[in-house]
GROMACS .gro file of C-alpha atoms in nm:
model
  340
    1ASN     CA    1   2.898   1.486  -3.423
    2LYS     CA    2   2.609   1.220  -3.372
    3SER     CA    3   2.514   1.470  -3.051
    4GLN     CA    4   2.482   1.734  -3.242
    5ASP     CA    5   2.262   1.555  -3.618
    6SER     CA    6   1.975   1.452  -3.298
    7GLY     CA    7   1.891   1.823  -3.174
    8ILE     CA    8   2.143   1.826  -2.843
    9ALA     CA    9   2.462   1.996  -2.891
   10GLU     CA   10   2.780   1.961  -2.644
   11MET     CA   11   2.983   2.216  -2.471
   12GLU     CA   12   3.140   2.182  -2.115
   13GLU     CA   13   3.130   2.534  -1.984
   14LEU     CA   14   2.698   2.495  -1.869
   15PRO     CA   15   2.744   2.317  -1.473
   16VAL     CA   16   2.675   1.911  -1.364
   17PRO     CA   17   2.464   1.909  -1.124
   18HIS     CA   18   2.587   1.729  -0.815
   19ASN     CA   19   2.518   1.625  -0.435
   20ILE     CA   20   2.164   1.583  -0.518
   21LYS     CA   21   1.918   1.549  -0.282
   22ILE     CA   22   1.574   1.409  -0.275
   23SER     CA   23   1.305   1.500  -0.007
   24ASN     CA   24   0.925   1.569   0.083
   25ILE     CA   25   0.887   1.211  -0.050
   26THR     CA   26   0.551   1.136  -0.120
   27CYS     CA   27   0.380   0.804  -0.304
   28ASP     CA   28   0.363   0.986  -0.625
   29SER     CA   29   0.575   1.234  -0.609
   30PHE     CA   30   0.877   1.419  -0.477
   31LYS     CA   31   1.062   1.758  -0.470
   32ILE     CA   32   1.433   1.747  -0.548
   33SER     CA   33   1.757   2.025  -0.571
   34TRP     CA   34   2.115   1.980  -0.648
   35ASP     CA   35   2.437   2.200  -0.619
   36MET     CA   36   2.609   2.351  -0.886
   37ASP     CA   37   2.889   2.591  -0.998
   38SER     CA   38   2.784   2.990  -1.045
   39LYS     CA   39   2.982   2.963  -1.386
   40SER     CA   40   2.738   2.980  -1.688
   41LYS     CA   41   2.435   2.968  -1.410
   42ASP     CA   42   2.271   3.212  -1.582
   43ARG     CA   43   2.200   3.022  -1.920
   44ILE     CA   44   2.121   2.784  -1.791
   45THR     CA   45   1.775   2.781  -1.941
   46HIS     CA   46   1.602   2.440  -1.855
   47TYR     CA   47   1.663   2.090  -1.652
   48PHE     CA   48   1.637   1.786  -1.779
   49ILE     CA   49   1.567   1.484  -1.585
   50ASP     CA   50   1.618   1.112  -1.580
   51LEU     CA   51   1.416   0.877  -1.334
   52ASN     CA   52   1.346   0.531  -1.424
   53LYS     CA   53   1.234   0.249  -1.197
   54LYS     CA   54   1.552   0.068  -1.086
   55GLU     CA   55   1.535  -0.249  -1.225
   56ASN     CA   56   1.932  -0.358  -1.134
   57LYS     CA   57   2.216  -0.256  -0.979
   58ASN     CA   58   2.313  -0.228  -1.390
   59SER     CA   59   2.041  -0.101  -1.524
   60ASN     CA   60   2.192   0.256  -1.534
   61LYS     CA   61   2.530   0.186  -1.524
   62PHE     CA   62   2.568   0.336  -1.880
   63LYS     CA   63   2.368   0.733  -1.936
   64HIS     CA   64   2.517   0.877  -2.309
   65LYS     CA   65   2.495   1.252  -2.285
   66ASP     CA   66   2.337   1.230  -2.638
   67VAL     CA   67   2.026   1.027  -2.495
   68PRO     CA   68   1.722   1.276  -2.491
   69THR     CA   69   1.610   1.259  -2.183
   70LYS     CA   70   1.258   1.154  -2.026
   71LEU     CA   71   1.086   1.500  -1.897
   72VAL     CA   72   1.233   1.864  -2.000
   73ALA     CA   73   1.185   2.071  -1.730
   74LYS     CA   74   1.176   2.484  -1.725
   75ALA     CA   75   1.462   2.620  -1.498
   76VAL     CA   76   1.310   2.695  -1.146
   77PRO     CA   77   1.431   2.785  -0.799
   78LEU     CA   78   1.511   2.473  -0.659
   79PRO     CA   79   1.377   2.263  -0.493
   80MET     CA   80   1.180   2.161  -0.793
   81THR     CA   81   0.910   1.935  -0.697
   82VAL     CA   82   0.812   1.676  -0.958
   83ARG     CA   83   0.463   1.518  -0.981
   84GLY     CA   84   0.216   1.440  -1.293
   85HIS     CA   85   0.542   1.427  -1.492
   86TRP     CA   86   0.504   0.988  -1.456
   87PHE     CA   87   0.272   0.844  -1.306
   88LEU     CA   88   0.493   0.761  -0.968
   89SER     CA   89   0.417   0.375  -0.832
   90PRO     CA   90   0.389   0.358  -0.424
   91ARG     CA   91   0.636   0.231  -0.240
   92THR     CA   92   0.891   0.186  -0.557
   93GLU     CA   93   1.317   0.199  -0.630
   94TYR     CA   94   1.352   0.454  -0.913
   95THR     CA   95   1.700   0.648  -1.024
   96VAL     CA   96   1.753   0.940  -1.124
   97ALA     CA   97   1.973   1.170  -1.292
   98VAL     CA   98   1.984   1.535  -1.354
   99GLN     CA   99   2.152   1.741  -1.661
  100THR     CA  100   2.136   2.154  -1.760
  101ALA     CA  101   2.059   2.281  -2.072
  102SER     CA  102   2.066   2.592  -2.278
  103LYS     CA  103   1.797   2.635  -2.481
  104GLN     CA  104   1.953   2.721  -2.851
  105VAL     CA  105   1.716   2.998  -3.096
  106ASP     CA  106   1.736   2.748  -3.308
  107GLY     CA  107   1.614   2.491  -3.121
  108ASP     CA  108   1.881   2.283  -3.014
  109TYR     CA  109   1.956   2.276  -2.588
  110VAL     CA  110   2.332   2.260  -2.529
  111VAL     CA  111   2.366   2.051  -2.240
  112SER     CA  112   2.550   1.973  -1.897
  113GLU     CA  113   2.708   1.567  -1.820
  114TRP     CA  114   2.522   1.428  -1.676
  115SER     CA  115   2.509   1.357  -1.312
  116GLU     CA  116   2.573   1.117  -1.134
  117ILE     CA  117   2.270   0.855  -1.038
  118ILE     CA  118   2.068   0.810  -0.690
  119GLU     CA  119   1.862   0.585  -0.578
  120PHE     CA  120   1.524   0.660  -0.379
  121CYS     CA  121   1.210   0.484  -0.303
  122THR     CA  122   0.841   0.642  -0.315
  123ALA     CA  123   0.666   0.627  -0.004
  124ASP     CA  124   0.330   0.433   0.119
  125TYR     CA  125  -0.047   0.572   0.083
  126SER     CA  126  -0.109   0.846   0.258
  127LYS     CA  127  -0.426   0.902   0.482
  128VAL     CA  128  -0.561   1.106   0.167
  129HIS     CA  129  -0.526   0.830  -0.081
  130LEU     CA  130  -0.655   0.526   0.148
  131THR     CA  131  -0.967   0.781   0.255
  132GLN     CA  132  -1.068   0.768  -0.140
  133LEU     CA  133  -1.034   0.388  -0.148
  134LEU     CA  134  -1.222   0.390   0.154
  135GLU     CA  135  -1.512   0.605  -0.002
  136LYS     CA  136  -1.505   0.380  -0.308
  137ALA     CA  137  -1.518   0.056  -0.079
  138GLU     CA  138  -1.834   0.204   0.066
  139VAL     CA  139  -1.997   0.223  -0.308
  140ILE     CA  140  -2.034  -0.114  -0.345
  141ALA     CA  141  -2.054  -0.267   0.029
  142GLY     CA  142  -2.381  -0.313   0.040
  143ARG     CA  143  -2.657  -0.316   0.320
  144MET     CA  144  -2.530  -0.533   0.691
  145LEU     CA  145  -2.581  -0.897   0.781
  146LYS     CA  146  -2.607  -0.986   1.153
  147LEU     CA  147  -2.294  -1.202   1.277
  148SER     CA  148  -2.188  -1.298   1.594
  149VAL     CA  149  -1.836  -1.494   1.587
  150PHE     CA  150  -1.449  -1.400   1.400
  151TYR     CA  151  -1.309  -1.680   1.304
  152ARG     CA  152  -0.992  -1.819   1.184
  153ASN     CA  153  -0.875  -2.162   1.013
  154GLN     CA  154  -0.587  -2.280   0.955
  155HIS     CA  155  -0.458  -2.670   0.930
  156LYS     CA  156  -0.459  -2.827   1.278
  157GLU     CA  157  -0.058  -2.812   1.304
  158TYR     CA  158  -0.090  -2.434   1.347
  159PHE     CA  159  -0.326  -2.492   1.671
  160ASP     CA  160  -0.088  -2.748   1.786
  161TYR     CA  161   0.190  -2.505   1.760
  162ILE     CA  162  -0.016  -2.199   1.907
  163ARG     CA  163  -0.094  -2.481   2.207
  164GLU     CA  164   0.253  -2.677   2.239
  165HIS     CA  165   0.485  -2.274   2.218
  166HIS     CA  166   0.290  -1.966   2.224
  167GLY     CA  167   0.112  -2.070   2.561
  168ASN     CA  168  -0.245  -2.132   2.387
  169ALA     CA  169  -0.204  -1.827   2.257
  170LEU     CA  170  -0.232  -1.714   1.892
  171GLN     CA  171   0.032  -1.446   1.806
  172PRO     CA  172   0.062  -1.101   1.590
  173SER     CA  173   0.268  -1.170   1.282
  174VAL     CA  174   0.346  -0.917   1.037
  175LYS     CA  175   0.145  -0.935   0.741
  176ASP     CA  176   0.225  -0.997   0.378
  177ASN     CA  177   0.231  -0.793   0.084
  178SER     CA  178  -0.102  -0.867  -0.040
  179GLY     CA  179  -0.339  -0.586  -0.178
  180SER     CA  180  -0.301  -0.243  -0.292
  181HIS     CA  181   0.081  -0.121  -0.355
  182GLY     CA  182   0.135   0.128  -0.198
  183SER     CA  183  -0.074   0.023   0.127
  184PRO     CA  184   0.072   0.131   0.447
  185ILE     CA  185   0.071  -0.232   0.699
  186SER     CA  186   0.195  -0.463   0.432
  187GLY     CA  187   0.552  -0.564   0.583
  188LYS     CA  188   0.451  -0.362   0.806
  189LEU     CA  189   0.175  -0.386   1.082
  190GLU     CA  190   0.151  -0.682   1.266
  191GLY     CA  191  -0.173  -0.908   1.397
  192ILE     CA  192  -0.304  -1.192   1.315
  193PHE     CA  193  -0.605  -1.214   1.050
  194PHE     CA  194  -0.988  -1.281   1.127
  195SER     CA  195  -1.261  -1.336   0.874
  196CYS     CA  196  -1.616  -1.261   0.984
  197ASN     CA  197  -1.824  -1.289   0.664
  198THR     CA  198  -2.157  -1.475   0.709
  199GLU     CA  199  -2.437  -1.678   0.505
  200PHE     CA  200  -2.679  -1.539   0.372
  201ASN     CA  201  -2.930  -1.749   0.463
  202THR     CA  202  -2.768  -1.921   0.786
  203GLY     CA  203  -2.607  -1.598   0.972
  204LYS     CA  204  -2.317  -1.857   1.018
  205PRO     CA  205  -1.963  -1.873   0.923
  206PRO     CA  206  -1.943  -2.054   0.599
  207GLN     CA  207  -1.823  -2.429   0.603
  208ASP     CA  208  -1.593  -2.387   0.385
  209SER     CA  209  -1.224  -2.186   0.384
  210PRO     CA  210  -0.874  -2.132   0.163
  211TYR     CA  211  -0.727  -2.134   0.498
  212GLY     CA  212  -0.721  -2.480   0.603
  213ARG     CA  213  -0.972  -2.717   0.801
  214TYR     CA  214  -0.974  -2.613   1.135
  215ARG     CA  215  -1.144  -2.296   1.251
  216PHE     CA  216  -1.094  -2.120   1.560
  217GLU     CA  217  -1.423  -1.931   1.653
  218ILE     CA  218  -1.445  -1.652   1.905
  219ALA     CA  219  -1.738  -1.390   2.006
  220ALA     CA  220  -1.750  -1.070   1.849
  221GLU     CA  221  -1.737  -0.875   2.155
  222LYS     CA  222  -1.450  -1.044   2.298
  223LEU     CA  223  -1.214  -0.898   1.991
  224PHE     CA  224  -1.457  -0.567   1.897
  225ASN     CA  225  -1.628  -0.373   2.165
  226PRO     CA  226  -1.583   0.006   2.284
  227ASN     CA  227  -1.230  -0.079   2.368
  228THR     CA  228  -1.117  -0.100   2.036
  229ASN     CA  229  -1.077   0.111   1.788
  230LEU     CA  230  -1.133  -0.003   1.343
  231TYR     CA  231  -0.914   0.129   1.112
  232PHE     CA  232  -1.001   0.151   0.741
  233GLY     CA  233  -0.686  -0.052   0.549
  234ASP     CA  234  -0.718  -0.140   0.217
  235PHE     CA  235  -0.943  -0.219  -0.028
  236TYR     CA  236  -0.874  -0.403  -0.326
  237CYS     CA  237  -0.951  -0.707  -0.574
  238MET     CA  238  -0.736  -1.026  -0.756
  239TYR     CA  239  -0.862  -1.004  -1.134
  240THR     CA  240  -1.249  -1.153  -0.935
  241ALA     CA  241  -1.564  -0.981  -0.915
  242TYR     CA  242  -1.574  -0.950  -0.517
  243HIS     CA  243  -1.375  -0.765  -0.403
  244TYR     CA  244  -1.176  -0.719  -0.023
  245VAL     CA  245  -1.144  -0.502   0.252
  246ILE     CA  246  -0.850  -0.467   0.535
  247LEU     CA  247  -1.015  -0.388   0.828
  248VAL     CA  248  -0.738  -0.288   1.184
  249ILE     CA  249  -0.935  -0.350   1.550
  250ALA     CA  250  -0.717  -0.278   1.772
  251PRO     CA  251  -0.714  -0.237   2.195
  252VAL     CA  252  -0.772   0.175   2.231
  253GLY     CA  253  -0.390   0.258   2.314
  254SER     CA  254  -0.229  -0.011   2.199
  255PRO     CA  255   0.082  -0.052   2.041
  256GLY     CA  256  -0.066  -0.140   1.679
  257ASP     CA  257  -0.365   0.125   1.764
  258GLU     CA  258  -0.059   0.364   1.815
  259PHE     CA  259   0.054   0.264   1.451
  260CYS     CA  260  -0.264   0.283   1.320
  261LYS     CA  261  -0.373   0.636   1.428
  262GLN     CA  262  -0.064   0.760   1.231
  263ARG     CA  263  -0.150   0.573   0.889
  264LEU     CA  264  -0.486   0.453   0.853
  265PRO     CA  265  -0.846   0.654   0.827
  266GLN     CA  266  -1.010   0.561   1.129
  267LEU     CA  267  -1.400   0.463   1.157
  268ASN     CA  268  -1.678   0.528   1.409
  269ILE     CA  269  -1.736   0.133   1.497
  270LYS     CA  270  -2.149   0.227   1.528
  271ASP     CA  271  -2.151   0.375   1.195
  272ASN     CA  272  -2.012   0.247   0.893
  273LYS     CA  273  -2.023   0.078   0.596
  274PHE     CA  274  -1.825  -0.252   0.676
  275LEU     CA  275  -1.849  -0.348   1.039
  276THR     CA  276  -2.032  -0.238   1.339
  277CYS     CA  277  -2.092  -0.311   1.666
  278ASP     CA  278  -2.373  -0.089   1.899
  279GLU     CA  279  -2.600  -0.203   2.230
  280GLU     CA  280  -2.947  -0.286   2.156
  281ASP     CA  281  -3.111  -0.379   2.507
  282GLY     CA  282  -2.827  -0.413   2.691
  283VAL     CA  283  -2.699  -0.672   2.448
  284MET     CA  284  -2.414  -0.546   2.208
  285VAL     CA  285  -2.516  -0.611   1.807
  286TYR     CA  286  -2.283  -0.678   1.518
  287HIS     CA  287  -2.338  -0.653   1.162
  288HIS     CA  288  -2.103  -0.675   0.876
  289ALA     CA  289  -2.130  -0.595   0.490
  290GLN     CA  290  -2.296  -0.792   0.252
  291ASP     CA  291  -2.096  -0.732  -0.061
  292VAL     CA  292  -1.778  -0.723   0.043
  293ILE     CA  293  -1.493  -1.024   0.189
  294LEU     CA  294  -1.331  -0.863   0.525
  295GLU     CA  295  -1.048  -0.946   0.602
  296VAL     CA  296  -0.988  -0.803   0.980
  297ILE     CA  297  -0.668  -0.769   1.082
  298TYR     CA  298  -0.639  -0.765   1.568
  299THR     CA  299  -0.388  -0.638   1.686
  300ASP     CA  300  -0.332  -0.817   2.004
  301PRO     CA  301  -0.222  -1.208   2.097
  302VAL     CA  302  -0.595  -1.353   2.134
  303ASP     CA  303  -0.548  -1.683   2.370
  304LEU     CA  304  -0.763  -2.021   2.237
  305SER     CA  305  -0.944  -2.057   2.521
  306LEU     CA  306  -1.146  -1.723   2.478
  307GLY     CA  307  -1.268  -1.939   2.232
  308THR     CA  308  -1.292  -2.307   2.069
  309VAL     CA  309  -1.120  -2.447   1.779
  310ALA     CA  310  -1.338  -2.766   1.541
  311GLU     CA  311  -1.264  -2.875   1.241
  312ILE     CA  312  -1.495  -2.727   0.939
  313THR     CA  313  -1.745  -2.949   0.711
  314GLY     CA  314  -1.682  -2.840   0.424
  315HIS     CA  315  -1.419  -2.776   0.179
  316GLN     CA  316  -1.037  -2.615   0.174
  317LEU     CA  317  -1.106  -2.427  -0.124
  318MET     CA  318  -0.713  -2.342  -0.206
  319SER     CA  319  -0.855  -2.096  -0.474
  320LEU     CA  320  -0.978  -1.783  -0.311
  321SER     CA  321  -0.627  -1.761  -0.080
  322THR     CA  322  -0.457  -1.420  -0.100
  323ALA     CA  323  -0.173  -1.495   0.098
  324ASN     CA  324   0.060  -1.218  -0.076
  325ALA     CA  325  -0.203  -1.147  -0.318
  326LYS     CA  326  -0.152  -0.911  -0.572
  327LYS     CA  327  -0.387  -0.677  -0.647
  328ASP     CA  328  -0.541  -0.568  -1.011
  329PRO     CA  329  -0.417  -0.226  -1.132
  330SER     CA  330  -0.681  -0.243  -1.358
  331CYS     CA  331  -0.961  -0.267  -1.207
  332LYS     CA  332  -1.210   0.059  -1.162
  333THR     CA  333  -1.398  -0.029  -0.910
  334CYS     CA  334  -1.088  -0.047  -0.636
  335ASN     CA  335  -0.800   0.162  -0.812
  336ILE     CA  336  -0.719   0.487  -0.726
  337SER     CA  337  -0.608   0.750  -0.975
  338VAL     CA  338  -0.298   0.948  -0.837
  339GLY     CA  339   0.076   1.044  -0.986
  340ARG     CA  340  -0.177   1.321  -1.165
   0.00000   0.00000   0.00000
């Protein structure tokens, strides 16, 4: 029959895997185990594992027993670790099905029926992966320039709404999905985005912005000081020559601080390549990296009375917006190798 022609024979004796369990899921690996009847168990020499990205509800519904699978693995004690056989993507839904197989002397395989298909989702980047991103970002951060304020641009209506409905305080909101696909802060961390980059020639914030003509400016020490912790969040580009670094500032002991402590590499506020805060002659002095665009997330509410809101004189450059921006997966500067 057809399956014998393809080098895979079919016999009922081999046990069909059932009750599949996926465990120890990371962004690029997982462990898989299953139950099977003891009959003919000693004949099993290999496992066939079919892993697919979950495209839609019906993409994997009809599985043909005679289709060669994507992974032929030697039968090892379960659970079996799957790592490096595919380039698994972080935070991605997959479907998986399993066969047991027995290799014959002629090189053909006798196979069982396919198991049921189960679904799972890979994890976010771990601190280990984020530290790799951090080290890549440090390479291109450049020299440090002084800064004195953090700023946030929005439309006039945004600030009117804050005054009317939120008691004059900027409120944290859930971070969008911009940046690295495996970022543990996307869709989870609540905070307020601020910028802090300055123009090289003036030492002041640029007069242009992609986010609106009105700008809230606040003295740097109001948000960033020895009572706050600083974390590295992400490093990415959007098919552009310039790169973005996301940093998180969280008041010590706050819910945002606890969230970041478990998931993100912490930076020394006085000594790092991106954003520093130090005391000189009794005055707090601040510096930022010149060669990356910093996106700073502050995790607590911020009262508008702590700063000023004014209209900018420059342009609104929509093309520079990073809202839900997708990271360039081919850039060698800001991507790390996972899955191997």
